[in-house]
XYZ file of C-alpha atoms in Angstrom:
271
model
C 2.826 -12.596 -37.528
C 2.967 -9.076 -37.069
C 4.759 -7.267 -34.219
C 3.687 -4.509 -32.207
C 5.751 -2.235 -29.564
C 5.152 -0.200 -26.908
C 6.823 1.410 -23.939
C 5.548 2.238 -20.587
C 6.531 5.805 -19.220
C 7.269 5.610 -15.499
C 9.458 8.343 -15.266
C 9.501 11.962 -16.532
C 11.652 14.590 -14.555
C 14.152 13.972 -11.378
C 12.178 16.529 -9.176
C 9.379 13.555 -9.451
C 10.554 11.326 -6.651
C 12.143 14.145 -3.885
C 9.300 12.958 -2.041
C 8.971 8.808 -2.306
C 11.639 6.793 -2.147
C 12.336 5.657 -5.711
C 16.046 6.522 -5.433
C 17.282 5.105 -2.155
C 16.078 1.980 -3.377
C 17.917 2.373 -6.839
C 21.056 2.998 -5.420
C 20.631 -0.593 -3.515
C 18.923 -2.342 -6.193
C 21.637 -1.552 -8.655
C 24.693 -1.910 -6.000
C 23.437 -5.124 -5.200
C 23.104 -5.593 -9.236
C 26.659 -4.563 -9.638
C 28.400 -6.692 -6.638
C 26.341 -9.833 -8.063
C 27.848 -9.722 -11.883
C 24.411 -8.573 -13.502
C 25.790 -5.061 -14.520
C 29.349 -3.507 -15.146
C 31.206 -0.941 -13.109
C 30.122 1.882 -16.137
C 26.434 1.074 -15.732
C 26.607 1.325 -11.889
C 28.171 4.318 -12.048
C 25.476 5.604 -14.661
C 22.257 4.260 -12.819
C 23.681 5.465 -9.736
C 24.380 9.307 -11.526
C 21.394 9.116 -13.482
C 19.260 10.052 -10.269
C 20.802 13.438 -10.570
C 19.770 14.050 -14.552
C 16.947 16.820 -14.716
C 14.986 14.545 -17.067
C 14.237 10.710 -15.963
C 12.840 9.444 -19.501
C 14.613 8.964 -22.761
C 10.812 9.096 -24.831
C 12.959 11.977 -27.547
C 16.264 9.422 -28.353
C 13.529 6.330 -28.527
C 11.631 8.193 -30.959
C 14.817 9.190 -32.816
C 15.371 5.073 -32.506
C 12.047 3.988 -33.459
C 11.491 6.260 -36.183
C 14.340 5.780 -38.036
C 13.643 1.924 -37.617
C 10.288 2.992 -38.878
C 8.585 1.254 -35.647
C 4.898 3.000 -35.089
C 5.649 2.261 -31.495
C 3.181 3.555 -28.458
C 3.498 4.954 -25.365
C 1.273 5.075 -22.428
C 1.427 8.174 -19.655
C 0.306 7.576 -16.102
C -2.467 9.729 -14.884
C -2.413 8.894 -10.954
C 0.929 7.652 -8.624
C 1.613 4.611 -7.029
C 4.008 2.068 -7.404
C 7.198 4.336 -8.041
C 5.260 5.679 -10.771
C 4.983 9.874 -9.499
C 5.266 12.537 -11.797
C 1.525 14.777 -11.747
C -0.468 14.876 -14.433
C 0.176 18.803 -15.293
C 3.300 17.772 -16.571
C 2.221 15.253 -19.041
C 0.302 17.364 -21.810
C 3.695 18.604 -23.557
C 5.577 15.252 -23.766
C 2.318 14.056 -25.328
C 2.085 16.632 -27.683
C 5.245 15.792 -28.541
C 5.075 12.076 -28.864
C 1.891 12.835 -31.096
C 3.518 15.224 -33.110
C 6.329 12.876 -34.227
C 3.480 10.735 -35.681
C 3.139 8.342 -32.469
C -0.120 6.820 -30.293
C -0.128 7.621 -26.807
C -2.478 5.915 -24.004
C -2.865 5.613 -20.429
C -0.215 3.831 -17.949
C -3.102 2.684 -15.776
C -2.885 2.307 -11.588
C -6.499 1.798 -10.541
C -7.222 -1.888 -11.480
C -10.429 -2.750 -9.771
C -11.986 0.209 -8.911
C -14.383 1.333 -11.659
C -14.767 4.887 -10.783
C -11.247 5.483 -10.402
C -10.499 3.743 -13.734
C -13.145 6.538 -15.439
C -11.473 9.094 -13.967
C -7.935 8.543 -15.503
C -9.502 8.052 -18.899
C -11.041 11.244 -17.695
C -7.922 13.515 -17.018
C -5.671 12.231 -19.906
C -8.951 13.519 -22.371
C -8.528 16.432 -19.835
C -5.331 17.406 -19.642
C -4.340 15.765 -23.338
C -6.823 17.031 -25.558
C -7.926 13.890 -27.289
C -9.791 10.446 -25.538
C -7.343 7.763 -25.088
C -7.915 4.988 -26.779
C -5.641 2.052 -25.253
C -4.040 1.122 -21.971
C -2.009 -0.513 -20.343
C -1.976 -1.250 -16.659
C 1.239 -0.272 -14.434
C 3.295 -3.419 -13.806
C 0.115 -5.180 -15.513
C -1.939 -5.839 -12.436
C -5.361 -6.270 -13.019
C -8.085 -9.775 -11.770
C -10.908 -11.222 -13.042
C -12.775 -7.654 -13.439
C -10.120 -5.529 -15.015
C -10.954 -5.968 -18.511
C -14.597 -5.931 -18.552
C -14.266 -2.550 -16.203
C -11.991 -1.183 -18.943
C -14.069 -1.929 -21.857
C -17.051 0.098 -20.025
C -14.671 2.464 -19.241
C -14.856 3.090 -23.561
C -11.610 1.863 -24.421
C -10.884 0.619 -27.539
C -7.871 -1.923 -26.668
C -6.054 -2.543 -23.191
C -2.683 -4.447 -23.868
C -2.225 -5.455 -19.699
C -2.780 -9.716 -19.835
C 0.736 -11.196 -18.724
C 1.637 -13.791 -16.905
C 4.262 -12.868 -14.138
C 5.428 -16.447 -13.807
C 6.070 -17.530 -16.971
C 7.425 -14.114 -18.221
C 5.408 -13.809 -21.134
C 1.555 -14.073 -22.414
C 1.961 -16.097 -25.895
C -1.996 -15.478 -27.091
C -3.772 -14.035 -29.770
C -5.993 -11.349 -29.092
C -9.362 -11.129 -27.642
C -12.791 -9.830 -27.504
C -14.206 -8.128 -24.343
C -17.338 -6.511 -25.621
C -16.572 -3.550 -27.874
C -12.836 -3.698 -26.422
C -9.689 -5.725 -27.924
C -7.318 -7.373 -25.666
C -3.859 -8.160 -26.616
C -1.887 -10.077 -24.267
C 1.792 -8.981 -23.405
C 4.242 -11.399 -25.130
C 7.177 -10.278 -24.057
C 8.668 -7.317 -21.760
C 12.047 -6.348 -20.934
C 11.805 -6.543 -17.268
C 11.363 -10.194 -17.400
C 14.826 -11.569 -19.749
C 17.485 -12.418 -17.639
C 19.933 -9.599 -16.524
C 22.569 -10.542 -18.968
C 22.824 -9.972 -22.807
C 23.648 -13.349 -24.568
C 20.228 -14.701 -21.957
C 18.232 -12.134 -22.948
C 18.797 -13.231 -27.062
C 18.191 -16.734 -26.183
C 15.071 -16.357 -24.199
C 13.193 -13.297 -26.878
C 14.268 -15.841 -29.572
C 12.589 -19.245 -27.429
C 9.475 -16.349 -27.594
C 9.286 -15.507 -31.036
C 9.596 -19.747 -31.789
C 6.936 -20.340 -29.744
C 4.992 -17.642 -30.869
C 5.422 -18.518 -34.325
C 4.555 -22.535 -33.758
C 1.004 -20.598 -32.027
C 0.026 -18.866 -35.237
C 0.366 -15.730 -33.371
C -1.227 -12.863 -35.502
C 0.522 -10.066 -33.549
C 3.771 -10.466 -31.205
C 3.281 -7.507 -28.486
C 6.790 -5.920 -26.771
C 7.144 -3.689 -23.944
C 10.277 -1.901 -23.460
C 10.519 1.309 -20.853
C 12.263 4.015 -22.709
C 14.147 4.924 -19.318
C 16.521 2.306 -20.082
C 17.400 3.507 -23.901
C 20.826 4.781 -22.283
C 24.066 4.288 -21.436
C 23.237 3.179 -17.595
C 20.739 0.747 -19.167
C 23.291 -0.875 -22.073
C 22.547 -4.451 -21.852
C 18.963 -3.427 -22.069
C 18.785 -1.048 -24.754
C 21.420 -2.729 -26.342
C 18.929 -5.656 -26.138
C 16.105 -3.576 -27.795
C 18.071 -2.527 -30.914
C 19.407 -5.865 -31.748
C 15.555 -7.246 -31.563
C 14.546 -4.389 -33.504
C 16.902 -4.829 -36.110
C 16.973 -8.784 -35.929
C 13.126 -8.588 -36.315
C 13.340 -6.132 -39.313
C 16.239 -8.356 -40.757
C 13.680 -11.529 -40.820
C 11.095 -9.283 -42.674
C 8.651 -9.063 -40.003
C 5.902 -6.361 -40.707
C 5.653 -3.268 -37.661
C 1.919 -2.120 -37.083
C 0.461 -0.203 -34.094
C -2.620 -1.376 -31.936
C -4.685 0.645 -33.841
C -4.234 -0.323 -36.746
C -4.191 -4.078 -36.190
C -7.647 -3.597 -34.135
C -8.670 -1.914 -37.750
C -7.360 -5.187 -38.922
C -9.159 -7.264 -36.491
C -12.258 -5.428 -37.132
C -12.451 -5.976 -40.757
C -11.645 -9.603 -40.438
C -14.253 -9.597 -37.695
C -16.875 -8.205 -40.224
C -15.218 -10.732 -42.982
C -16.043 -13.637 -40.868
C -12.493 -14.548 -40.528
């Protein structure tokens, strides 16, 4: 079993959300957090500050992370707001550069589920605006139905990672043909542990089990480089110790490129 990660950027610069309402639901979100147990008084105080930080994302101290790990992580950039998710598309083309530059894949963070012409034209503006066609997606908190997939392999996508289960918390599968596209299922994100630490060990480590008693050839993550902080400790705390646990147990790192190469070959192996 093979593992891949990727994180979903829903945030880019504080001057993205003056005009939705993204932080006045933070600040009672994470109070509420705080006066329940799930968070300490130091990461209240830093989710609650962190709304006044010129830059929302953490993408350069992740890749810092992940490349010292040696982790050929992805990460996917929204072309079109909804869902808390608000920063234009004018401002993407430089952080993708840079992601790219550092040696790193970088997709769309899809919105438009179900509406085909929509879908094309957010494949559209990231070939636009980025320079290069995108060759994976995922979907913003992974909604899609029973069209989704077959919209985004017409679309001329090479791989969509968006199947999860919400109720269950994870998507244990191998992955799929639709058409000419690849779909891996989401095994596990970080949204979905429970708040604290010591849970969030035993439930990735029920995940990995199970995955392992499937035969799993590739374990998917998803972990939103917002939270590689301070105000976010228990989660990026989280993050390193799987990284490092996972890197301990000799697990091999490959990106969804590469294991579609891999898929593809065995595909033309008859295997």
């Amino acid at each position: 079993m093979k593992i891949i990660v990727s994180h979903d950027v829903d945030h880019l610069y504080r001057s993205d959300h003056y005009k939705d309402l993204i932080y006045p639901k933070l600040w009672v979100r994470e109070t509420i957090s705080f006066i329940k147990g799930d968070i300490d008084g130091a990461q209240w105080r830093g989710r609650l500050g962190g709304t006044f930080r010129r830059e929302r994302n953490y993408i350069k101290d992740l890749i810092r992370f992940d490349s010292q790990m040696g982790i050929p992580s992805t990460f996917y950039f929204g072309m079109a707001n909804e869902l808390g998710m608000s920063y234009t598309r004018d401002k993407v083309p430089p952080v993708v550069k840079y992601v790219t530059d550092k040696g790193f894949e970088a997709g769309v963070h899809g919105i438009s589920f179900n509406d085909r012409k929509k879908m094309d034209e957010e494949a559209a503006a990231f070939t636009e605006y980025c320079g290069f066609r995108p060759s994976g997606i995922r979907m913003h908190y992974v909604r899609y139905d029973a069209t989704t997939f077959e919209k985004l392999e017409q679309c001329g996508y090479v791989y969509d990672t968006t199947e999860f289960d919400k109720k269950t918390g994870c998507c244990i599968k191998n992955p799929y043909r639709v058409g000419k596209m690849w779909e891996f299922p989401l095994c596990l994100m970080d949204g979905y542990l429970p708040k604290k630490p010591e849970g969030k060990k035993k439930r990735t480590l029920e995940l990995l089990k199970k995955a392992k008693e499937k035969d799993l050839r590739y374990f998917t993550v998803l972990f939103h480089d917002y939270q590689f902080c301070d105000a976010f400790a228990y989660e990026r705390d989280w993050y390193t110790w799987l990284m490092s646990f996972l890197k301990e147990q000799g697990y091999e790192f490959i990106s969804y490129l590469d294991a579609v190469a891999e898929l593809e070959a065995m595909d033309r192996n008859g295997k």
